[in-house]
Short mmCIF file of N, CA and C in Angstrom, two decimals:
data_model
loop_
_atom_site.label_atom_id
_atom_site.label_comp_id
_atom_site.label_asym_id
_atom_site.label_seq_id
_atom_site.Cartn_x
_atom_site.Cartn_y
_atom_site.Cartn_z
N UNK A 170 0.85 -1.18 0.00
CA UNK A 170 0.00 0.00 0.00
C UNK A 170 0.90 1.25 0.00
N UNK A 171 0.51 2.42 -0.74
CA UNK A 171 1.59 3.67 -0.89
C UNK A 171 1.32 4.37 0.63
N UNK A 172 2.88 4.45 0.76
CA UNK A 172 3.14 5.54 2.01
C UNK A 172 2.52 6.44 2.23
N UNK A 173 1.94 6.72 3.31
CA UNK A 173 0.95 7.84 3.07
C UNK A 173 0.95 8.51 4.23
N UNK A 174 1.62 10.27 4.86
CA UNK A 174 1.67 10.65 6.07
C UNK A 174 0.35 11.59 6.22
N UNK A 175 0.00 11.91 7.70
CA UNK A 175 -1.18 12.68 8.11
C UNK A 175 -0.90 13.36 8.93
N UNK A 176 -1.60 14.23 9.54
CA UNK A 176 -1.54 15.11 10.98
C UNK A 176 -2.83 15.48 11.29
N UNK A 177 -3.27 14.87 12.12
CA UNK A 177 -4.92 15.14 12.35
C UNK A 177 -4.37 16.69 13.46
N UNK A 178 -4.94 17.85 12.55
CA UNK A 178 -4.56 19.32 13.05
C UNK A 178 -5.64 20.06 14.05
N UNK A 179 -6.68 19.00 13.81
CA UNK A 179 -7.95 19.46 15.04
C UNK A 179 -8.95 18.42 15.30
N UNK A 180 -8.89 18.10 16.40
CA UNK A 180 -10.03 17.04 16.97
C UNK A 180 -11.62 17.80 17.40
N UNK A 181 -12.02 17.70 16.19
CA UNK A 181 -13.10 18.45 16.57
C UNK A 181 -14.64 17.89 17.68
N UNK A 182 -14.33 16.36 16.85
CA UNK A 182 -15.63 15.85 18.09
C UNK A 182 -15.76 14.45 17.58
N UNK A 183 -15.78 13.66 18.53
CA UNK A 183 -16.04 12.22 18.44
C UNK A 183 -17.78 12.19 18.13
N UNK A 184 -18.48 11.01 17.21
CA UNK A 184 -19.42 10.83 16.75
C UNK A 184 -19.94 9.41 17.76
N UNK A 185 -18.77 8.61 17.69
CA UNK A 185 -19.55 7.40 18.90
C UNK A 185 -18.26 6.61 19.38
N UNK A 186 -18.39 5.93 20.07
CA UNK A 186 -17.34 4.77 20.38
C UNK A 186 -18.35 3.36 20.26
N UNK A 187 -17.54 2.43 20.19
CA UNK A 187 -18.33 0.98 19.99
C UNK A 187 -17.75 0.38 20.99
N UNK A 188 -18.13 -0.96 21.07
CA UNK A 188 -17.58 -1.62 22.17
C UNK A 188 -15.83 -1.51 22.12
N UNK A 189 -15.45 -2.16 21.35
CA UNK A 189 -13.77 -2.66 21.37
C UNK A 189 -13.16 -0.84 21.69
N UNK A 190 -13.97 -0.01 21.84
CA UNK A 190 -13.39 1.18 21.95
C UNK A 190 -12.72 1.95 20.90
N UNK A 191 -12.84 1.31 19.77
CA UNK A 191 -13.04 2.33 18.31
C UNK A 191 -14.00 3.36 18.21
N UNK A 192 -13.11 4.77 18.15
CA UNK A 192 -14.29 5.71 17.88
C UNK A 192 -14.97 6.59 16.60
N UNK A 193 -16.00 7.35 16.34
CA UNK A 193 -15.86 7.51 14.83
C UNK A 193 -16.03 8.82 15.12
N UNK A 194 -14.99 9.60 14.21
CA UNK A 194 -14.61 10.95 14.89
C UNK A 194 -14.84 11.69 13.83
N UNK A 195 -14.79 13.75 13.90
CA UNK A 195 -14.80 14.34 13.05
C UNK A 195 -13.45 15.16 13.36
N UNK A 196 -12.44 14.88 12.01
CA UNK A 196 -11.46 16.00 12.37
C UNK A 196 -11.21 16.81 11.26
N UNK A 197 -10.52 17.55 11.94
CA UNK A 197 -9.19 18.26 10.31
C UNK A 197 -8.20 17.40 10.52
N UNK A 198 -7.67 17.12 9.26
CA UNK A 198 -6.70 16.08 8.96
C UNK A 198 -5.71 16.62 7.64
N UNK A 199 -4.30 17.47 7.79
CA UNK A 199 -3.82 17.35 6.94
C UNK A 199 -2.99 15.87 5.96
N UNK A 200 -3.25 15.80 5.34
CA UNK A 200 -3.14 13.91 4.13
C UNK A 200 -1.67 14.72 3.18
N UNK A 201 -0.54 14.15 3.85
CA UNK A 201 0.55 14.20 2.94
C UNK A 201 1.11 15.71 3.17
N UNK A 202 1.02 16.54 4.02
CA UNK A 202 1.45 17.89 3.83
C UNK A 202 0.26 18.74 3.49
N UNK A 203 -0.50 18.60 2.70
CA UNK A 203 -1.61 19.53 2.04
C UNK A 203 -2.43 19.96 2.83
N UNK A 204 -3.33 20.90 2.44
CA UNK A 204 -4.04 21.58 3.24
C UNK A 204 -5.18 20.76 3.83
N UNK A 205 -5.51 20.99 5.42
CA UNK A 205 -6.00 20.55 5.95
C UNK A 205 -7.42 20.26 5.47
N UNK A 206 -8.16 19.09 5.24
CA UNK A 206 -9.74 18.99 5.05
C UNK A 206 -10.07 18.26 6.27
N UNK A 207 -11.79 18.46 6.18
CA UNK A 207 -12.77 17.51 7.15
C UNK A 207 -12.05 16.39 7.21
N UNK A 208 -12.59 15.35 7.84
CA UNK A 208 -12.41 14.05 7.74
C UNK A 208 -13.35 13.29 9.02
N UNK A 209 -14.55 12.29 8.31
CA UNK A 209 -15.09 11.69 9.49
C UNK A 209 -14.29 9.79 9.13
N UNK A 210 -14.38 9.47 9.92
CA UNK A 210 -13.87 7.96 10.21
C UNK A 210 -13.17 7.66 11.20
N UNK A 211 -13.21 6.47 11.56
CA UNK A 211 -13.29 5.12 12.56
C UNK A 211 -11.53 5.34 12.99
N UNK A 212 -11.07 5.59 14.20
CA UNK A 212 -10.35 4.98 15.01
C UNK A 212 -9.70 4.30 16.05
N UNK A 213 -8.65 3.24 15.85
CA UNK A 213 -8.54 2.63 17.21
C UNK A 213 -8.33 3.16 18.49
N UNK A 214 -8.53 2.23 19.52
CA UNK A 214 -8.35 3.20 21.15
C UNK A 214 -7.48 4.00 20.71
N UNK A 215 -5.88 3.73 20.84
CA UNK A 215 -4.92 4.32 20.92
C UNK A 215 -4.69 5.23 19.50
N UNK A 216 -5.61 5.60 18.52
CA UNK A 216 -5.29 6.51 17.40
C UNK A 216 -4.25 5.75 16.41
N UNK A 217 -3.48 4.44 16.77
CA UNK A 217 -2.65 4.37 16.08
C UNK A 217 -3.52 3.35 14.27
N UNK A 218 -4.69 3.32 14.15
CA UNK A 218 -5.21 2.46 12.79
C UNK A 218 -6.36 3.93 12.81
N UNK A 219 -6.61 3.79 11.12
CA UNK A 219 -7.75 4.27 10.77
C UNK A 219 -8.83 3.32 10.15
N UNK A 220 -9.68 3.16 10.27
CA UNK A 220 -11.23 2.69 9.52
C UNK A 220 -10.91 4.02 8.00
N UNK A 221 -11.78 2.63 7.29
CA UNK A 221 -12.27 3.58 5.48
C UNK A 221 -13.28 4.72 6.45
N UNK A 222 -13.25 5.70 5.55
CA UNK A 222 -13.98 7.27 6.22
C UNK A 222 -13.93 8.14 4.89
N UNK A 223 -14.16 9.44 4.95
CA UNK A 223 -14.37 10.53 3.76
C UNK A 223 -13.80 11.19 4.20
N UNK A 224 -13.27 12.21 3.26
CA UNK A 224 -12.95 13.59 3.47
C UNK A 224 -13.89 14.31 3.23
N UNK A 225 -13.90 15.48 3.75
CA UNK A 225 -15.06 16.71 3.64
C UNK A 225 -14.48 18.16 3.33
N UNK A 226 -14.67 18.44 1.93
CA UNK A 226 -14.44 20.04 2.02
C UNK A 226 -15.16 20.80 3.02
N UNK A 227 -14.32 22.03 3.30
CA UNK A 227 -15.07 23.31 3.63
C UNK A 227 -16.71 23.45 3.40
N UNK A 228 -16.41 23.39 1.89
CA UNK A 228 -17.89 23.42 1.17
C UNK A 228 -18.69 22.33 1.34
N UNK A 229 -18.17 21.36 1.77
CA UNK A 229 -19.12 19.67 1.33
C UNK A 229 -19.62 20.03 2.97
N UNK A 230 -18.87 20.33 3.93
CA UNK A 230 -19.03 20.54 5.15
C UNK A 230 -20.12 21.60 5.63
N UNK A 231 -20.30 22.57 5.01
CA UNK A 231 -20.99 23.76 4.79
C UNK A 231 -22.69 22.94 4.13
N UNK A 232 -22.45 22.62 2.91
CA UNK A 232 -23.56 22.02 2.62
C UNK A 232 -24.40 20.86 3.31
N UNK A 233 -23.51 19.98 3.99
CA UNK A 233 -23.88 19.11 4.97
C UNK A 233 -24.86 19.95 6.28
N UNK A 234 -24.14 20.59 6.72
CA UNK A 234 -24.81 21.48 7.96
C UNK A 234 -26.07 21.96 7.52
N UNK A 235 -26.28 22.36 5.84
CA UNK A 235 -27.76 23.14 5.49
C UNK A 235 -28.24 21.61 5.48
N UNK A 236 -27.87 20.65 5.06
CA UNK A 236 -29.26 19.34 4.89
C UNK A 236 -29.41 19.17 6.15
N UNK A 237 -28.57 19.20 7.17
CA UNK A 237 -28.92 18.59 8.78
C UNK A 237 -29.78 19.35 8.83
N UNK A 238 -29.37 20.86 8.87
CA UNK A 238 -30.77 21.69 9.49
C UNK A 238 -32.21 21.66 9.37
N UNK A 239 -32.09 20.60 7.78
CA UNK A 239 -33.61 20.91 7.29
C UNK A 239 -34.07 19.33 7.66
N UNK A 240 -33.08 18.24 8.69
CA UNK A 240 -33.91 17.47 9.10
C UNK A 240 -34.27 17.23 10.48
N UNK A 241 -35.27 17.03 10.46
CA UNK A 241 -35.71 16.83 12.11
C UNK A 241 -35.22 15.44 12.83
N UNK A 242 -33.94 15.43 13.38
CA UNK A 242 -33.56 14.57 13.96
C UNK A 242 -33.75 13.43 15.12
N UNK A 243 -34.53 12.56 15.29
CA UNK A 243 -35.24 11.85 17.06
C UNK A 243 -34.05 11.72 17.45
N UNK A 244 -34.00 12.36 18.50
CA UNK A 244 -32.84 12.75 20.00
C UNK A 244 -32.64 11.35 20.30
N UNK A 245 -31.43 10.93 20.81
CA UNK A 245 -31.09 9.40 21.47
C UNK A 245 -32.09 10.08 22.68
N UNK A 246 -32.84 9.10 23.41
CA UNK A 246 -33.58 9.15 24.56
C UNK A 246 -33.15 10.59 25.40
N UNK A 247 -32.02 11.10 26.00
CA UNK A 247 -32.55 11.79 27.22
C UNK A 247 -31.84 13.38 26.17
N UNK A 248 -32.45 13.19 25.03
CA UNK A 248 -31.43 15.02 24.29
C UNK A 248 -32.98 15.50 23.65
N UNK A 249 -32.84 16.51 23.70
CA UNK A 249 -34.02 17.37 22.63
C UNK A 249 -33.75 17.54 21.50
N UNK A 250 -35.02 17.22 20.71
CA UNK A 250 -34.67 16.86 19.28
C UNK A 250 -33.99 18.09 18.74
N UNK A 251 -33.25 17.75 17.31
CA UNK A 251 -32.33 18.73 16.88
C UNK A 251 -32.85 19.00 15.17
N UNK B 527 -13.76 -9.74 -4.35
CA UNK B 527 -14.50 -8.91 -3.14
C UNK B 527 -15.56 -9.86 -2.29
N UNK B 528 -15.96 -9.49 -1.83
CA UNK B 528 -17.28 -10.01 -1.28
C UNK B 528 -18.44 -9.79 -1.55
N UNK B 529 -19.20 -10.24 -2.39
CA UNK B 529 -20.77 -10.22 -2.96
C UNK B 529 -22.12 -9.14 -2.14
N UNK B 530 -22.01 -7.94 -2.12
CA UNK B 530 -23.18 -7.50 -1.28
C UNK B 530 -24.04 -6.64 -1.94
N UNK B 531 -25.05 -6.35 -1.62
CA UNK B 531 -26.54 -5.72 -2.28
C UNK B 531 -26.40 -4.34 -1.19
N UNK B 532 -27.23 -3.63 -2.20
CA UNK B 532 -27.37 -2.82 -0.97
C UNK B 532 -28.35 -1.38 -1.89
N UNK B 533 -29.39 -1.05 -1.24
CA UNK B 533 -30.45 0.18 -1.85
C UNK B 533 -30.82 1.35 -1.11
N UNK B 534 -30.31 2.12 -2.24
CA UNK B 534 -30.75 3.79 -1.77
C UNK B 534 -31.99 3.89 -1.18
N UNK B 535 -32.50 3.74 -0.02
CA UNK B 535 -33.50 3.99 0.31
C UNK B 535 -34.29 5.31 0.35
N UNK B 536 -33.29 6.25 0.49
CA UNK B 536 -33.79 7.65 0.68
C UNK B 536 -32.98 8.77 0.12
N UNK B 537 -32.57 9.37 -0.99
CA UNK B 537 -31.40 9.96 -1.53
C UNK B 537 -31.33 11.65 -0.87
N UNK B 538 -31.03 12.09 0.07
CA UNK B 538 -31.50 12.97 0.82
C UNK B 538 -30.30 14.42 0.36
N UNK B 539 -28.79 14.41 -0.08
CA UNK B 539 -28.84 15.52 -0.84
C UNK B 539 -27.39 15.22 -1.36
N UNK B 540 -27.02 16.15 -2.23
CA UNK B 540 -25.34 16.60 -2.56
C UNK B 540 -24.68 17.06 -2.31
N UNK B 541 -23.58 16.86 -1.21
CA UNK B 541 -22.75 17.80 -1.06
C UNK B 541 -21.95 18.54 -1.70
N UNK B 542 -21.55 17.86 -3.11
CA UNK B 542 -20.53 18.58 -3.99
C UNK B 542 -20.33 17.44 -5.16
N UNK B 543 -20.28 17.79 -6.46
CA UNK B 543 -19.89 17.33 -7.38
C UNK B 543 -18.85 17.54 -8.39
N UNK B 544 -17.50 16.53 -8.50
CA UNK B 544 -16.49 17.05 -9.24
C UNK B 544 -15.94 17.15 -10.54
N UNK B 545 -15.35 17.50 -11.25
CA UNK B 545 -14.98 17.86 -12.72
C UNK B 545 -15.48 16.81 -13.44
N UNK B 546 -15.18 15.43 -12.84
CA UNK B 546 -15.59 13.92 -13.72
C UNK B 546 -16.73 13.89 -13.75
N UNK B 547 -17.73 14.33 -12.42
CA UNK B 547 -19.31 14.67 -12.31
C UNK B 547 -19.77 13.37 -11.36
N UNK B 548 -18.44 12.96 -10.65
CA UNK B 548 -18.58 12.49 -9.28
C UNK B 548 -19.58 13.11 -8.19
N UNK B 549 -20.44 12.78 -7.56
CA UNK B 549 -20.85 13.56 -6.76
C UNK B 549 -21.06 12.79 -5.35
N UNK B 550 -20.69 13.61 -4.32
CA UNK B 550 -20.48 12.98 -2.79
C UNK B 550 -21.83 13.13 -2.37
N UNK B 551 -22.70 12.39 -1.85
CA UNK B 551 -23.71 12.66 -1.26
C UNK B 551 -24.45 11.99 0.21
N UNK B 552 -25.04 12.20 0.67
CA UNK B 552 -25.64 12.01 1.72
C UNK B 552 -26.81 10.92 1.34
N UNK B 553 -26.89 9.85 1.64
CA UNK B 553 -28.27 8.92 1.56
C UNK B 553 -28.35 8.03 2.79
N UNK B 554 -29.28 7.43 2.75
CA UNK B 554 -29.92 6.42 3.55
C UNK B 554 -30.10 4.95 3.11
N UNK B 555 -28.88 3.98 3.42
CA UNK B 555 -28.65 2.56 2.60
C UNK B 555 -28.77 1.85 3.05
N UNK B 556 -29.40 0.72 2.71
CA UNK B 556 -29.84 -0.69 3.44
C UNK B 556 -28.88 -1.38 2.60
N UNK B 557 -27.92 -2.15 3.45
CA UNK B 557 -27.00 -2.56 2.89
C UNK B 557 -27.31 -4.35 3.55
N UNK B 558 -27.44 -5.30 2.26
CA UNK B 558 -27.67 -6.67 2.54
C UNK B 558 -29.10 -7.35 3.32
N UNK B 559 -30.02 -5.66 2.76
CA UNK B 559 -31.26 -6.21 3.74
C UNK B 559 -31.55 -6.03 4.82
N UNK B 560 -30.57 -5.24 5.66
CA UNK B 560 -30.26 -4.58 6.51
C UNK B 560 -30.89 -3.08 7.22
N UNK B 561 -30.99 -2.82 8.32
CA UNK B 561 -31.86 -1.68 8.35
C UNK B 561 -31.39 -0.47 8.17
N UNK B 562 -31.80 0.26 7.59
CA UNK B 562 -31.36 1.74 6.23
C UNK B 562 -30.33 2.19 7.68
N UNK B 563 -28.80 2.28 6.90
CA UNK B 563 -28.18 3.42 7.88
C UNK B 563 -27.39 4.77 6.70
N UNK B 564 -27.27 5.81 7.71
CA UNK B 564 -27.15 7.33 6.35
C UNK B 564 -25.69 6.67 5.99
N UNK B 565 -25.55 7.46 5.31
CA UNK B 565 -24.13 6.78 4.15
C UNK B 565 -23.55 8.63 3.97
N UNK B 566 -22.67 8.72 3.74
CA UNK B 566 -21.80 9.41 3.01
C UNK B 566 -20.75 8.85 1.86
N UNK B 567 -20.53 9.05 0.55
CA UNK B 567 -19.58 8.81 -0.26
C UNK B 567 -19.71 9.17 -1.82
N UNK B 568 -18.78 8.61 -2.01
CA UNK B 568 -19.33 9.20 -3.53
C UNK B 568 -19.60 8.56 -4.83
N UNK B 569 -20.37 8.64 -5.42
CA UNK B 569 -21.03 7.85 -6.58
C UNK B 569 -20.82 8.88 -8.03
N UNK B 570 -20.27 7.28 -9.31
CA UNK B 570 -20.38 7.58 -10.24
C UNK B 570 -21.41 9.08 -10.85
N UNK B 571 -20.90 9.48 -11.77
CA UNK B 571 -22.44 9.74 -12.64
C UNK B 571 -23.89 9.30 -12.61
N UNK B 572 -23.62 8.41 -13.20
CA UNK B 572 -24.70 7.29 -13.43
C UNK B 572 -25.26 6.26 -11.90
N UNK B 573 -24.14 6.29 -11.14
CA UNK B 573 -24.64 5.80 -9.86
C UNK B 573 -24.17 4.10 -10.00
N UNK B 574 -23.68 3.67 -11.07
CA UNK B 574 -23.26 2.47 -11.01
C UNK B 574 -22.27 2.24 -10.22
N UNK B 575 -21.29 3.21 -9.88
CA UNK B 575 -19.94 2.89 -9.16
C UNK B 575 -20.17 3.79 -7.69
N UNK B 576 -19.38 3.13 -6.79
CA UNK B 576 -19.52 3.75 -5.73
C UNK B 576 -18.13 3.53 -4.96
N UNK B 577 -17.58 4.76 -4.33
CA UNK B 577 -16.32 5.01 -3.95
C UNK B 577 -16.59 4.96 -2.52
N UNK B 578 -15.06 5.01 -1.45
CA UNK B 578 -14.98 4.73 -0.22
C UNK B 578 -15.74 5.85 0.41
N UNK B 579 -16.33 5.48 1.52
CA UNK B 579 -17.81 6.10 2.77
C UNK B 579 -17.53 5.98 3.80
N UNK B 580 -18.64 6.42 4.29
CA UNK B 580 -18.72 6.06 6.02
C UNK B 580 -20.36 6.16 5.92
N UNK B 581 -20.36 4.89 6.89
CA UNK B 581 -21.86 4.54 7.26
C UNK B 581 -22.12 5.18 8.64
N UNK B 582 -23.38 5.86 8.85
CA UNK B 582 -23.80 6.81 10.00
C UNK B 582 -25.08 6.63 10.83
N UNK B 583 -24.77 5.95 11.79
CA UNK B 583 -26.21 5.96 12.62
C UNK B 583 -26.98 6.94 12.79
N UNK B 584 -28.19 7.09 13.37
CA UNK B 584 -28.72 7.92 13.52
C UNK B 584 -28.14 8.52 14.46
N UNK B 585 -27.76 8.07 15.63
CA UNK B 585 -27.54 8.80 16.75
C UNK B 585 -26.04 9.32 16.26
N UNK B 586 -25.24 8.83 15.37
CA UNK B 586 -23.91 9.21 14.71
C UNK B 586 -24.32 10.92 14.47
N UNK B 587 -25.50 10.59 13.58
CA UNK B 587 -25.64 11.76 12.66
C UNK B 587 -26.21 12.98 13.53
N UNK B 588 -26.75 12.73 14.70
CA UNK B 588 -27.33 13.52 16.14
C UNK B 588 -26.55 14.38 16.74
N UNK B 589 -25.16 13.37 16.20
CA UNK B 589 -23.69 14.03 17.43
C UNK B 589 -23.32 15.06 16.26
N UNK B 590 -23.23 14.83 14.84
CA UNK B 590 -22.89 15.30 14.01
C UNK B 590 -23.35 16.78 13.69
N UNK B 591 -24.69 16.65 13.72
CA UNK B 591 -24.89 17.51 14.13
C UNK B 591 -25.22 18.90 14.95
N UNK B 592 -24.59 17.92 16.19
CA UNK B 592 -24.49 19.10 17.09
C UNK B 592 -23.48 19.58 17.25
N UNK B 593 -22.02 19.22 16.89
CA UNK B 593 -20.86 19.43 16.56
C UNK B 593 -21.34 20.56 15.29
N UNK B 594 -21.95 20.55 14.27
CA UNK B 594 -22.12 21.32 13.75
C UNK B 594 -22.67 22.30 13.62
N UNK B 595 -23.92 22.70 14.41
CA UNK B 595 -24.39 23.81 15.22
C UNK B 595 -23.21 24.55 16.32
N UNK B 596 -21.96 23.72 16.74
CA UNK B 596 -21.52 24.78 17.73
C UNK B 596 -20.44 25.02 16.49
N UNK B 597 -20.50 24.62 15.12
CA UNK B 597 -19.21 25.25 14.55
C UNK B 597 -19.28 26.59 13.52
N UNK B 598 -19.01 27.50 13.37
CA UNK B 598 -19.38 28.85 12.79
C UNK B 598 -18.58 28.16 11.65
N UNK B 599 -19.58 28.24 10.33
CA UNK B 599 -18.90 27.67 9.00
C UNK B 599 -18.66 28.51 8.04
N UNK B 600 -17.42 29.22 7.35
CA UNK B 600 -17.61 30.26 6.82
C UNK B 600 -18.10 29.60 5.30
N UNK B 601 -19.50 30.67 5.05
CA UNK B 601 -19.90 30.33 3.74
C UNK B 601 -18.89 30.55 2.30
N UNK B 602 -19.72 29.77 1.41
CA UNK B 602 -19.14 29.84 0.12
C UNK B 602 -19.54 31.34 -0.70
N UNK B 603 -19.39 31.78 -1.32
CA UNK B 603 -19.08 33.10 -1.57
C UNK B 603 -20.69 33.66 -1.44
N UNK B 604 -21.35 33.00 -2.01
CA UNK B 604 -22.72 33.89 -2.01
C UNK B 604 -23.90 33.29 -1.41
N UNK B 605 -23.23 32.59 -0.34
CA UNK B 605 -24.33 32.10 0.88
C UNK B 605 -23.98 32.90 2.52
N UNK B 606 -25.27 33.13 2.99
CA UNK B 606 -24.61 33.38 4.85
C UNK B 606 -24.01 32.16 5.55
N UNK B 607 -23.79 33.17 6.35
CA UNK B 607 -22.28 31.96 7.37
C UNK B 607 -23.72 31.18 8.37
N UNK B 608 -23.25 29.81 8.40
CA UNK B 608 -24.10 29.13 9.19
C UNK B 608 -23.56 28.31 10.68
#
């Protein structure tokens, strides 16, 4: 598989953990030097493996936030819907 | 690979589409018969091909978006900041 370096440059917010303690996170992630994008996907306890995940532009990120808004989300049990 | 099915149940929007006319989008996939979970990734043109994702629970997509309500997103040139 090609060498491939990262720097996750902001931990913005974990999405869940599962049992084995893999969590599925949202960060900035600079990929190879380049400018930092979104990035949601799966990692181990210790950060050292990644899970398959996406990158997210600015813009893809931006547009994402207008479809959330326009859906009415059911709250896990004890949150008010969003 | 491994043989699996899997249907757009709900095609809910686009985040961005690129020069080839790739487009990343947001849906709702029942994958193997399975009960619909949201998807992010990106699909052909035509929708025959489908590139690496991340599959999103509901309650995934709950956290997601509340991470994204506390994040000030600067808009694309001729939208407000959300």
């Amino acid at each position: 598989m090609a060498e491939f370096k990262y720097e996750i440059t902001d931990k913005i917010g974990v999405l869940s953990e599962n049992a084995k303690g893999w969590t599925k996170e949202l960060n900035l992630i600079s990929w190879n030097g380049r400018e930092p994008k979104y990035d949601i996907r799966e990692w181990s306890p210790d950060g050292s493996k990644m899970g398959k995940g996406v990158t997210i532009t600015k813009e893809e990120l931006y547009s994402l936030k207008e479809l959330l808004m326009e859906m009415e989300l059911e709250a896990p049990d004890d949150e008010p819907a969003l």
